[in-house]
Amino acid sequence: MRDSRSSPAMAAHVDPLVVGRVIGDVVDLFVPTVPLSVRFGTRDLTNGCEIKPPIAANMPAVQIAGRANDLFTLLMTDPDAPSPSEPSMRELLHWLVVNIPGGADPSEGETVVPYVGPRPQVGIHRYVLVLFQQRARMNAPPPMAMVGEAARANFTTRAFASRHDLELPVAAMYFNAQREPANRRRNY
């Protein structure tokens, strides 16, 4: 009898978060339990897809499932800053919103760190969106006017989750982006 655990169909389905090293570099292994959809303009985000930095310059449209009395935290980091070969700023925080009601989008939550789009300088960077379900309403600090990279550098998703009594993520997605050569840049 054949072992079903080693079937070709099973081998073909490997979690893209594992393949992209999001699980390991940013978060621990988890089971997604809340549907999350992310869209940059007309482009739906799928794990591991490439998004050109100009397309992701503005905050994405995000829809979080869940009940209205559920609360969520959404964050976005770049674990490859400033360079994938030497990620000395790991993780660079690009966005942080807390107290987002279930069934809503981040605009209904409290923005702690405003969105900043991808700005990769060298190599292909991963941009990771992680969603946590909160146990209770967070006392969010006032929005930070953190504009410089130094203020956003060395963020740690795991430490943030621990500090704010968040368990494992309930959803995560990531995309890749790289700097376009000056002669190839397009804003469409």
CSV table of N, CA and C in Angstrom, one decimal, residues 14-77:
chain,number,residue,atom,x,y,z
A,14,VAL,N,3.3,23.1,-1.1
A,14,VAL,CA,4.2,23.5,0.0
A,14,VAL,C,3.8,24.9,0.3
A,15,ASP,N,3.6,25.2,1.5
A,15,ASP,CA,3.2,26.5,1.9
A,15,ASP,C,4.1,27.6,1.4
A,16,PRO,N,3.6,28.6,0.6
A,16,PRO,CA,4.5,29.6,0.1
A,16,PRO,C,5.2,30.5,1.2
A,17,LEU,N,4.6,30.5,2.4
A,17,LEU,CA,5.2,31.3,3.5
A,17,LEU,C,6.4,30.5,4.0
A,18,VAL,N,6.5,29.2,3.8
A,18,VAL,CA,7.6,28.4,4.2
A,18,VAL,C,8.7,28.6,3.1
A,19,VAL,N,8.3,28.5,1.9
A,19,VAL,CA,9.2,28.6,0.7
A,19,VAL,C,9.8,30.0,0.7
A,20,GLY,N,9.1,31.0,1.0
A,20,GLY,CA,9.6,32.4,1.0
A,20,GLY,C,10.3,32.7,2.3
A,21,ARG,N,10.5,31.8,3.2
A,21,ARG,CA,11.1,32.0,4.5
A,21,ARG,C,10.5,33.0,5.4
A,22,VAL,N,9.2,33.3,5.1
A,22,VAL,CA,8.5,34.2,6.0
A,22,VAL,C,8.3,33.5,7.3
A,23,ILE,N,7.9,32.2,7.3
A,23,ILE,CA,7.9,31.4,8.5
A,23,ILE,C,9.4,31.1,8.7
A,24,GLY,N,9.8,31.5,9.8
A,24,GLY,CA,11.2,31.4,10.2
A,24,GLY,C,11.9,32.7,10.4
A,25,ASP,N,11.9,33.5,9.3
A,25,ASP,CA,12.5,34.9,9.4
A,25,ASP,C,11.6,35.9,10.1
A,26,VAL,N,10.3,35.8,10.0
A,26,VAL,CA,9.4,36.8,10.5
A,26,VAL,C,8.5,36.3,11.6
A,27,VAL,N,7.8,35.1,11.3
A,27,VAL,CA,6.9,34.5,12.3
A,27,VAL,C,7.2,33.0,12.4
A,28,ASP,N,6.6,32.5,13.5
A,28,ASP,CA,6.7,31.0,13.7
A,28,ASP,C,5.6,30.3,12.9
A,29,LEU,N,5.7,29.0,12.7
A,29,LEU,CA,4.7,28.3,12.0
A,29,LEU,C,3.3,28.5,12.7
A,30,PHE,N,2.3,28.7,11.8
A,30,PHE,CA,1.0,28.9,12.3
A,30,PHE,C,0.0,28.4,11.3
A,31,VAL,N,-1.3,28.3,11.7
A,31,VAL,CA,-2.3,27.8,10.8
A,31,VAL,C,-3.2,29.0,10.6
A,32,PRO,N,-3.3,29.5,9.3
A,32,PRO,CA,-4.2,30.6,9.0
A,32,PRO,C,-5.6,30.3,9.4
A,33,THR,N,-6.3,31.2,10.1
A,33,THR,CA,-7.7,31.0,10.5
A,33,THR,C,-8.6,32.1,10.1
A,34,VAL,N,-8.1,33.2,9.6
A,34,VAL,CA,-8.9,34.4,9.2
A,34,VAL,C,-8.6,34.8,7.8
A,35,PRO,N,-9.6,34.8,6.9
A,35,PRO,CA,-9.3,35.2,5.5
A,35,PRO,C,-8.9,36.7,5.5
A,36,LEU,N,-7.8,36.9,4.7
A,36,LEU,CA,-7.3,38.2,4.5
A,36,LEU,C,-7.1,38.5,3.0
A,37,SER,N,-7.6,39.6,2.5
A,37,SER,CA,-7.3,39.9,1.1
A,37,SER,C,-6.7,41.2,1.0
A,38,VAL,N,-5.7,41.3,0.1
A,38,VAL,CA,-4.9,42.5,-0.1
A,38,VAL,C,-4.8,42.8,-1.6
A,39,ARG,N,-5.0,44.1,-1.9
A,39,ARG,CA,-5.0,44.5,-3.3
A,39,ARG,C,-4.3,45.9,-3.5
A,40,PHE,N,-3.4,45.9,-4.4
A,40,PHE,CA,-2.7,47.1,-4.8
A,40,PHE,C,-3.3,47.6,-6.1
A,41,GLY,N,-4.1,48.6,-6.1
A,41,GLY,CA,-4.8,49.1,-7.3
A,41,GLY,C,-5.8,47.9,-7.7
A,42,THR,N,-5.5,47.5,-8.9
A,42,THR,CA,-6.4,46.4,-9.5
A,42,THR,C,-5.7,45.0,-9.3
A,43,ARG,N,-4.5,45.0,-8.6
A,43,ARG,CA,-3.8,43.7,-8.5
A,43,ARG,C,-4.0,43.1,-7.2
A,44,ASP,N,-4.6,41.9,-7.2
A,44,ASP,CA,-4.7,41.1,-6.0
A,44,ASP,C,-3.4,40.5,-5.6
A,45,LEU,N,-3.1,40.6,-4.3
A,45,LEU,CA,-1.8,40.0,-3.8
A,45,LEU,C,-1.9,38.5,-3.6
A,46,THR,N,-1.0,37.8,-4.1
A,46,THR,CA,-0.8,36.4,-3.9
A,46,THR,C,0.6,36.2,-3.3
A,47,ASN,N,0.8,35.2,-2.4
A,47,ASN,CA,2.1,35.0,-1.8
A,47,ASN,C,3.2,34.8,-2.8
A,48,GLY,N,4.2,35.6,-2.7
A,48,GLY,CA,5.4,35.4,-3.5
A,48,GLY,C,5.3,36.2,-4.8
A,49,CYS,N,4.2,36.9,-5.1
A,49,CYS,CA,4.2,37.6,-6.4
A,49,CYS,C,5.1,38.8,-6.4
A,50,GLU,N,5.4,39.3,-7.5
A,50,GLU,CA,6.2,40.5,-7.6
A,50,GLU,C,5.3,41.7,-7.8
A,51,ILE,N,5.5,42.7,-7.0
A,51,ILE,CA,4.8,44.0,-7.2
A,51,ILE,C,5.8,45.1,-7.4
A,52,LYS,N,5.7,45.9,-8.4
A,52,LYS,CA,6.6,46.9,-8.7
A,52,LYS,C,6.4,48.0,-7.6
A,53,PRO,N,7.5,48.6,-7.1
A,53,PRO,CA,7.4,49.6,-6.0
A,53,PRO,C,6.4,50.7,-6.3
A,54,PRO,N,6.4,51.3,-7.6
A,54,PRO,CA,5.4,52.3,-7.8
A,54,PRO,C,3.9,51.9,-7.6
A,55,ILE,N,3.6,50.6,-7.9
A,55,ILE,CA,2.3,50.1,-7.7
A,55,ILE,C,1.9,50.0,-6.3
A,56,ALA,N,2.9,49.8,-5.4
A,56,ALA,CA,2.7,49.6,-4.0
A,56,ALA,C,3.1,50.9,-3.2
A,57,ALA,N,3.2,52.0,-3.9
A,57,ALA,CA,3.6,53.3,-3.2
A,57,ALA,C,2.4,53.7,-2.3
A,58,ASN,N,1.2,53.5,-2.7
A,58,ASN,CA,0.1,53.8,-1.8
A,58,ASN,C,-0.4,52.6,-1.1
A,59,MET,N,-1.0,52.9,0.1
A,59,MET,CA,-1.5,51.9,1.0
A,59,MET,C,-2.5,50.9,0.2
A,60,PRO,N,-2.3,49.6,0.4
A,60,PRO,CA,-3.2,48.7,-0.3
A,60,PRO,C,-4.6,48.7,0.3
A,61,ALA,N,-5.5,48.2,-0.5
A,61,ALA,CA,-6.9,47.9,0.0
A,61,ALA,C,-6.8,46.6,0.7
A,62,VAL,N,-7.2,46.5,2.0
A,62,VAL,CA,-7.1,45.3,2.8
A,62,VAL,C,-8.5,45.0,3.3
A,63,GLN,N,-8.9,43.7,3.2
A,63,GLN,CA,-10.2,43.3,3.8
A,63,GLN,C,-9.9,42.2,4.8
A,64,ILE,N,-10.4,42.3,6.0
A,64,ILE,CA,-10.2,41.3,7.0
A,64,ILE,C,-11.5,40.7,7.4
A,65,ALA,N,-11.6,39.4,7.3
A,65,ALA,CA,-12.8,38.7,7.7
A,65,ALA,C,-13.0,38.7,9.2
A,66,GLY,N,-13.9,38.1,9.8
A,66,GLY,CA,-14.1,38.0,11.2
A,66,GLY,C,-15.4,38.7,11.6
A,67,ARG,N,-15.8,38.5,12.9
A,67,ARG,CA,-16.9,39.2,13.4
A,67,ARG,C,-16.6,40.6,13.9
A,68,ALA,N,-17.6,41.4,13.8
A,68,ALA,CA,-17.5,42.9,14.1
A,68,ALA,C,-16.9,43.1,15.5
A,69,ASN,N,-17.1,42.2,16.5
A,69,ASN,CA,-16.6,42.4,17.8
A,69,ASN,C,-15.2,41.8,18.0
A,70,ASP,N,-14.6,41.2,16.9
A,70,ASP,CA,-13.2,40.8,16.9
A,70,ASP,C,-12.3,42.0,16.7
A,71,LEU,N,-11.1,42.0,17.2
A,71,LEU,CA,-10.2,43.1,17.0
A,71,LEU,C,-8.9,42.5,16.4
A,72,PHE,N,-8.3,43.2,15.5
A,72,PHE,CA,-7.1,42.7,14.8
A,72,PHE,C,-6.0,43.7,14.8
A,73,THR,N,-4.7,43.3,14.7
A,73,THR,CA,-3.6,44.1,14.5
A,73,THR,C,-3.0,43.7,13.1
A,74,LEU,N,-2.7,44.6,12.3
A,74,LEU,CA,-2.0,44.4,11.0
A,74,LEU,C,-0.7,45.1,10.9
A,75,LEU,N,0.3,44.4,10.5
A,75,LEU,CA,1.6,45.1,10.3
A,75,LEU,C,2.2,44.6,9.0
A,76,MET,N,3.1,45.5,8.5
A,76,MET,CA,3.9,45.1,7.3
A,76,MET,C,5.4,45.5,7.6
A,77,THR,N,6.2,44.5,7.3
A,77,THR,CA,7.7,44.7,7.5
A,77,THR,C,8.4,44.2,6.3
